CSV table of C-alpha atoms in Angstrom, one decimal:
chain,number,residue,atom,x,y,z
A,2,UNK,CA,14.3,-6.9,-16.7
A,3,UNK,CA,18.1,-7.7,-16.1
A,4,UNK,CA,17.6,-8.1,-12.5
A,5,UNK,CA,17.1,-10.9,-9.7
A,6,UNK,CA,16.1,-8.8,-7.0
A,7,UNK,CA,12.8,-8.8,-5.4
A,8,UNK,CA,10.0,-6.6,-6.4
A,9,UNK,CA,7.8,-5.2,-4.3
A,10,UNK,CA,5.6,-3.0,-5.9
A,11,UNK,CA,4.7,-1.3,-9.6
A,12,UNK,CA,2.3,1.6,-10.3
A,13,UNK,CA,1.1,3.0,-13.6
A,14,UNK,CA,2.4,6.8,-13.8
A,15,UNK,CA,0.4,7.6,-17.4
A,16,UNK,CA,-1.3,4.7,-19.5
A,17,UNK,CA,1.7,3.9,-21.2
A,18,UNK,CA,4.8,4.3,-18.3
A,19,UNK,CA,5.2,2.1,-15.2
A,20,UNK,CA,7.6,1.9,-12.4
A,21,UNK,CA,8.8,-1.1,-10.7
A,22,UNK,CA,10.4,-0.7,-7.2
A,23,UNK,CA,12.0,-3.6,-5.1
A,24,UNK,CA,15.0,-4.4,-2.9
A,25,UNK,CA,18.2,-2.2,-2.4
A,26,UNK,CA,16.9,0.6,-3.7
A,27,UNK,CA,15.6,-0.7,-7.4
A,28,UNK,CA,13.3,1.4,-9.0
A,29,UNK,CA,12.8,0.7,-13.0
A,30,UNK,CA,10.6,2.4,-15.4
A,31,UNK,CA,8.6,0.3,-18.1
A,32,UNK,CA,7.8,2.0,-21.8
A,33,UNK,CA,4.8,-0.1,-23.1
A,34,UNK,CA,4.8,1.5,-26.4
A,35,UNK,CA,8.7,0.7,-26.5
A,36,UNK,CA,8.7,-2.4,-24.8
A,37,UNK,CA,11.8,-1.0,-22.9
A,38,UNK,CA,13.3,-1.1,-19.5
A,39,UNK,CA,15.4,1.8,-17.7
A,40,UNK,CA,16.7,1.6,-14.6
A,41,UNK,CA,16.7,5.2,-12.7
A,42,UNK,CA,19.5,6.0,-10.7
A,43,UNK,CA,18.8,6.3,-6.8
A,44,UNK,CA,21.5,6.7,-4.0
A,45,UNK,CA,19.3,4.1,-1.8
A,46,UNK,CA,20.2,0.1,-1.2
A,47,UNK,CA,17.4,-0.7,0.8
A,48,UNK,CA,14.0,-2.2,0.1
A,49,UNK,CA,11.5,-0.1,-1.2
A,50,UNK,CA,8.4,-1.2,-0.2
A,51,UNK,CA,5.8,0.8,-1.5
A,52,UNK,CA,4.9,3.6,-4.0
A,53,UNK,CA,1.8,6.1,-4.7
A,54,UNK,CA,0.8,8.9,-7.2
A,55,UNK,CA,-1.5,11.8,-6.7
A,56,UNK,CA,-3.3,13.8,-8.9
A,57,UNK,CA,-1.2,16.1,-10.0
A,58,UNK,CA,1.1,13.2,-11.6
A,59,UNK,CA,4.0,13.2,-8.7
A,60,UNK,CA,4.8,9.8,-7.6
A,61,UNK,CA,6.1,8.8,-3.8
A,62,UNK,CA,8.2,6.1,-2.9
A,63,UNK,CA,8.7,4.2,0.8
A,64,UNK,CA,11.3,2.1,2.1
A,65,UNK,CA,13.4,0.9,4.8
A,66,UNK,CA,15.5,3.1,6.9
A,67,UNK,CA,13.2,5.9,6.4
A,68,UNK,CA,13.7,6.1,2.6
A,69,UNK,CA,11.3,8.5,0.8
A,70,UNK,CA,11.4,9.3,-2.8
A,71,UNK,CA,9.4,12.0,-5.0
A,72,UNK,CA,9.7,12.4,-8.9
A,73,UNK,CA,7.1,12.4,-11.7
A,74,UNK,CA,6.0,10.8,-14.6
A,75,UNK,CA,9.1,12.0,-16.7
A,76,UNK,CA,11.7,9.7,-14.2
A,77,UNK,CA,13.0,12.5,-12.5
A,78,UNK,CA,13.9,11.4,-8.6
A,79,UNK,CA,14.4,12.9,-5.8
A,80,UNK,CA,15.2,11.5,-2.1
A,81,UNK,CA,14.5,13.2,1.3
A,82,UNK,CA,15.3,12.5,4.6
A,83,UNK,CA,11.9,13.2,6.7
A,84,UNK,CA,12.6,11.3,10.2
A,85,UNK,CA,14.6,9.4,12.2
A,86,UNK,CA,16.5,6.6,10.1
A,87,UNK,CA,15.5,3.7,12.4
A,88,UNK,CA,12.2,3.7,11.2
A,89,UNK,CA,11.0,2.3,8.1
A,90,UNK,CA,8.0,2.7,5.7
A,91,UNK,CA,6.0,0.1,4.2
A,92,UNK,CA,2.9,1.9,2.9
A,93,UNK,CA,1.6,5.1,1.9
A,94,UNK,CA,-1.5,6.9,-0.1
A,95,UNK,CA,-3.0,10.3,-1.0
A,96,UNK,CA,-6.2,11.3,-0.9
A,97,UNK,CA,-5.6,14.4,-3.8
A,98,UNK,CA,-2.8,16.6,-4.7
A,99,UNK,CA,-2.2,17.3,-0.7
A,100,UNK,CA,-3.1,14.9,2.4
A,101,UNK,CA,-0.9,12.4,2.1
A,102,UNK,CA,-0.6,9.4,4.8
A,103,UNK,CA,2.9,6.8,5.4
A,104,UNK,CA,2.6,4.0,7.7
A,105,UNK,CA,5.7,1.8,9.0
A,106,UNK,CA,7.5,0.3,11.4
A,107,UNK,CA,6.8,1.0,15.4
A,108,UNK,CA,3.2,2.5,15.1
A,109,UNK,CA,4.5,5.0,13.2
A,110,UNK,CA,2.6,7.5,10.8
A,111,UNK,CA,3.3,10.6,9.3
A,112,UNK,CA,0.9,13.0,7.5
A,113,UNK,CA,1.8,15.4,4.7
A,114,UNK,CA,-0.8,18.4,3.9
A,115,UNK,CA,1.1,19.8,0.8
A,116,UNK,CA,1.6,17.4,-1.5
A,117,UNK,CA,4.6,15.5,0.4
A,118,UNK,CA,6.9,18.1,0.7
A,119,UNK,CA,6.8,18.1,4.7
A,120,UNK,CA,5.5,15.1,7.1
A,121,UNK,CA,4.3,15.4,10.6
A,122,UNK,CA,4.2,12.5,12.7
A,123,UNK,CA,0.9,11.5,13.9
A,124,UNK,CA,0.5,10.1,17.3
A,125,UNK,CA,-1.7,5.9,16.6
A,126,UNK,CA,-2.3,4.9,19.5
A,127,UNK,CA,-0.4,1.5,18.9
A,128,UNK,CA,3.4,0.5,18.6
A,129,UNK,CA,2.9,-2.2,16.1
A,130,UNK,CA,4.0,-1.9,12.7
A,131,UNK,CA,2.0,-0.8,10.1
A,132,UNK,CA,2.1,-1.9,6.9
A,133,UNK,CA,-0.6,-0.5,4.2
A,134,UNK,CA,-2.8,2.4,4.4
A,135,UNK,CA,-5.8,3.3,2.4
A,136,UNK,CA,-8.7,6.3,2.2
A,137,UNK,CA,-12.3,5.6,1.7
A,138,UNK,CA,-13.6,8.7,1.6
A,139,UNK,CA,-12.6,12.4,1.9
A,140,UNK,CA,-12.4,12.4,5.5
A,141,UNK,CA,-11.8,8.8,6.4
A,142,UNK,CA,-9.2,6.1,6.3
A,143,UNK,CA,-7.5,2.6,7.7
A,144,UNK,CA,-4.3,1.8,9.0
A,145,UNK,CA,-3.8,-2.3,9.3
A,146,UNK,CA,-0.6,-4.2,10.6
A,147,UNK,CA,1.1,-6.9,13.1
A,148,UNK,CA,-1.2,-8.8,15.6
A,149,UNK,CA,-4.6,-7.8,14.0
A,150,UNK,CA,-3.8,-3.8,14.1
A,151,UNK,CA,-6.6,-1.9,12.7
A,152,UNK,CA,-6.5,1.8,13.2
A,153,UNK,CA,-9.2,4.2,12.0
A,154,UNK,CA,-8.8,8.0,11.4
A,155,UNK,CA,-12.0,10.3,10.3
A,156,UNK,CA,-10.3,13.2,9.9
A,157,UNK,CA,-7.7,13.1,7.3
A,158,UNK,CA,-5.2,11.2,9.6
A,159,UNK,CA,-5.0,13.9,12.4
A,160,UNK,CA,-6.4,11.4,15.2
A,161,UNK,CA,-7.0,7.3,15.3
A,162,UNK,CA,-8.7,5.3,16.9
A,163,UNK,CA,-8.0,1.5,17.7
A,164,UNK,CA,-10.9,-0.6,15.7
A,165,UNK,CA,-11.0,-4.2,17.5
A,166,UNK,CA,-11.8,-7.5,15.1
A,167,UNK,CA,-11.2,-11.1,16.2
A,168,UNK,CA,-8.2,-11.5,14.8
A,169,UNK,CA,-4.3,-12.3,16.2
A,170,UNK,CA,-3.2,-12.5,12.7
A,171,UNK,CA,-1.0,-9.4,10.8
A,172,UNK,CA,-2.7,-8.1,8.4
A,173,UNK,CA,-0.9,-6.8,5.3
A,174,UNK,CA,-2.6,-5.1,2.5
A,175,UNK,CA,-6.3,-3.5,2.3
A,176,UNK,CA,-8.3,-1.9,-0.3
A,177,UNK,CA,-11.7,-0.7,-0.8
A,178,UNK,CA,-13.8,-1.1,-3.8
A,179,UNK,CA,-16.1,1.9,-3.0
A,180,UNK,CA,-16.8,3.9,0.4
A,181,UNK,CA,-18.5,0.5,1.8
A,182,UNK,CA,-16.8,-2.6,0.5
A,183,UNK,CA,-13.6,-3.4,1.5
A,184,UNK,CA,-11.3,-5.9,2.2
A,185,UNK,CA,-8.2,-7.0,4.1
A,186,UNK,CA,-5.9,-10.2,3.9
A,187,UNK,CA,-2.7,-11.2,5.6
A,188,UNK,CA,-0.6,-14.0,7.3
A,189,UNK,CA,-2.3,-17.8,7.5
A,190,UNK,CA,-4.4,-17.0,4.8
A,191,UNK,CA,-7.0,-14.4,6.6
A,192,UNK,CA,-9.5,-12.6,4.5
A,193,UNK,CA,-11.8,-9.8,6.4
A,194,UNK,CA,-14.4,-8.3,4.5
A,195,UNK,CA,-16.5,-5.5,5.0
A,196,UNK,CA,-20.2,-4.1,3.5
A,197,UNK,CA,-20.6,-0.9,5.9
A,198,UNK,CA,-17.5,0.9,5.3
A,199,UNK,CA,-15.3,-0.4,8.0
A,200,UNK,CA,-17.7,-0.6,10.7
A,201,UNK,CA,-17.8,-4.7,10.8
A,202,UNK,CA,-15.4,-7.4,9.5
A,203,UNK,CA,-16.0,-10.4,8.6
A,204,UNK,CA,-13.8,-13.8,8.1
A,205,UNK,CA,-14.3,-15.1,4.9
A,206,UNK,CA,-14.0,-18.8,4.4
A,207,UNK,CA,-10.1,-20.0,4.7
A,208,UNK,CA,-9.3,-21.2,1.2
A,209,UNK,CA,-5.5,-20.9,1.8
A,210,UNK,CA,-3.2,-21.3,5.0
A,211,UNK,CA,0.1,-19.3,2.7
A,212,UNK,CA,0.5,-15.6,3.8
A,213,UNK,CA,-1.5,-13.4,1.4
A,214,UNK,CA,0.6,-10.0,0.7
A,215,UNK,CA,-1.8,-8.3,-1.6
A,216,UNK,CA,-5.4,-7.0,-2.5
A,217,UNK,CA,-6.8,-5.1,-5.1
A,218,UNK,CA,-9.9,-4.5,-6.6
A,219,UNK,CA,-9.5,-4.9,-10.5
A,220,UNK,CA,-13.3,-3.6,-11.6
A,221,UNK,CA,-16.4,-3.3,-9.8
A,222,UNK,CA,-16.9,-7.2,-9.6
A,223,UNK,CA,-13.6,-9.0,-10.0
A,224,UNK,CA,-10.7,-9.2,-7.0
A,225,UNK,CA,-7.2,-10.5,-7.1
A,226,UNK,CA,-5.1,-11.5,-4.2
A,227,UNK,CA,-2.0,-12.9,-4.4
A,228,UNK,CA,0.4,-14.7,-1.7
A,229,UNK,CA,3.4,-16.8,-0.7
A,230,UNK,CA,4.1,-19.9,-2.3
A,231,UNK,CA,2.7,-18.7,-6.1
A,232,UNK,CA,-1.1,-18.4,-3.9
A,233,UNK,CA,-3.6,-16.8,-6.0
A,234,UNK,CA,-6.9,-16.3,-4.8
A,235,UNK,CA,-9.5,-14.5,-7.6
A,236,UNK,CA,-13.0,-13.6,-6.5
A,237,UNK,CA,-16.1,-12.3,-9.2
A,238,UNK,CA,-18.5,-11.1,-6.1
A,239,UNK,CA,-17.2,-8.6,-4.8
A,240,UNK,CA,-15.0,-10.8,-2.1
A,241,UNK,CA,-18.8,-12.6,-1.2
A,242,UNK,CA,-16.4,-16.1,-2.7
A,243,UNK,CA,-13.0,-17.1,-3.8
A,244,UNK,CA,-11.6,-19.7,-6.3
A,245,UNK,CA,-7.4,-20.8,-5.6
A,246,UNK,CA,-6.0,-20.1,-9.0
A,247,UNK,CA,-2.9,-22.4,-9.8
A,248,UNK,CA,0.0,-20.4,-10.8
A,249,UNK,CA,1.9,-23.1,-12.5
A,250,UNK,CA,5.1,-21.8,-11.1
């Protein structure tokens, strides 16, 4: 890569492109069938924290200090400034080619009905940061962050309501398999799980006490989180059980 700053996050733009982003402002672009690296040029040196794509092949890309990047699959880039610079974003997903949600820092969220273009802010109901975000159906989605946060919106982010689970911990990263299952990990190990589509959470068994940063479902069956300290947790049910993976590094 020619780099020793962190990364943060990657996304697959077409089958054969990927972009890397990470700290003060890094955003690199892997050619598979070239096995080649380019770094794109950005005008940001802050951490960017998370990316997304939407169906119509743009990509969006979140960071401290309120950085927000747009582009598309051909590593064109282009940075707005949408609020206040004292905030900063750490997640963000769309639904489809229009409603778009960011999460970050303070409570904040902002919701985008035309494909990220312009952001609203959306008043949460909470002042805790917020660090991932994720739909599970057309209408609804979850908001998670510091001190157990979980906010729920059934209408396309316009309103949300607090969700309470038994939990003091911050949560970090969430994803949902299908409109039912879905899960959410974060600091001292905590796994939640969930079979009715948000409506109860469970605490699965605590196979690790490191911070877990990430979730995603990688098929139907299989589930990869991975953590602080090299922790990585695989599961082949769905999330039901989990076996501690050593990384060897």
């Amino acid at each position: 890569l020619g780099t020793k700053r962190s990364l943060n996050s990657g996304y697959f733009l077409t089958e054969n492109n990927c972009l890397i982003i990470g700290d003060s402002g890094l955003v690199m672009n892997y050619n598979i069938i070239d096995n080649s690296w380019k770094k794109l040029k950005t005008d940001a040196f802050t951490s960017l924290w998370d990316m997304n794509i939407n169906n119509e092949g743009n990509f969006f890309i979140v960071g401290e200090n309120s950085t927000y990047f747009s582009g598309n699959y051909k590593g064109k880039l282009e940075i707005h400034s949408i609020v206040d610079e004292t905030d900063s974003f750490y997640g963000i997903d769309f639904l489809d080619s229009k409603i778009g949600i960011i999460v970050g820092s303070k409570g904040i969220i902002l919701r985008s009905e035309d494909g990220g273009k312009r952001w609203q802010k959306k008043y949460s109901g909470s002042d805790r940061t917020l660090f991932d975000f994720e739909f599970t159906n057309k209408t609804s989605g979850f908001a998670i962050g510091m001190e157990g946060t979980l906010l729920k919106t059934k209408d396309l982010g316009k309103n949300w309501k607090k969700i309470y689970v038994d939990s003091d911990k911050y949560f970090k990263s969430i994803a949902f398999m299908d409109r039912n299952v879905g899960l959410i990990v974060g600091g001292g190990g905590t796994i939640l799980r969930t079979i009715d589509g948000g409506n109860s959470w469970d605490n699965s068994a605590n196979i690790s006490n490191n911070a877990l940063n990430k979730v995603r479902f990688i098929n139907t069956n299989f589930v990869l989180i991975v953590g602080n300290l090299g922790t990585i947790l695989t599961s082949n049910d769905l999330g039901k059980t989990w076996k501690l993976v050593e990384s060897q590094y």
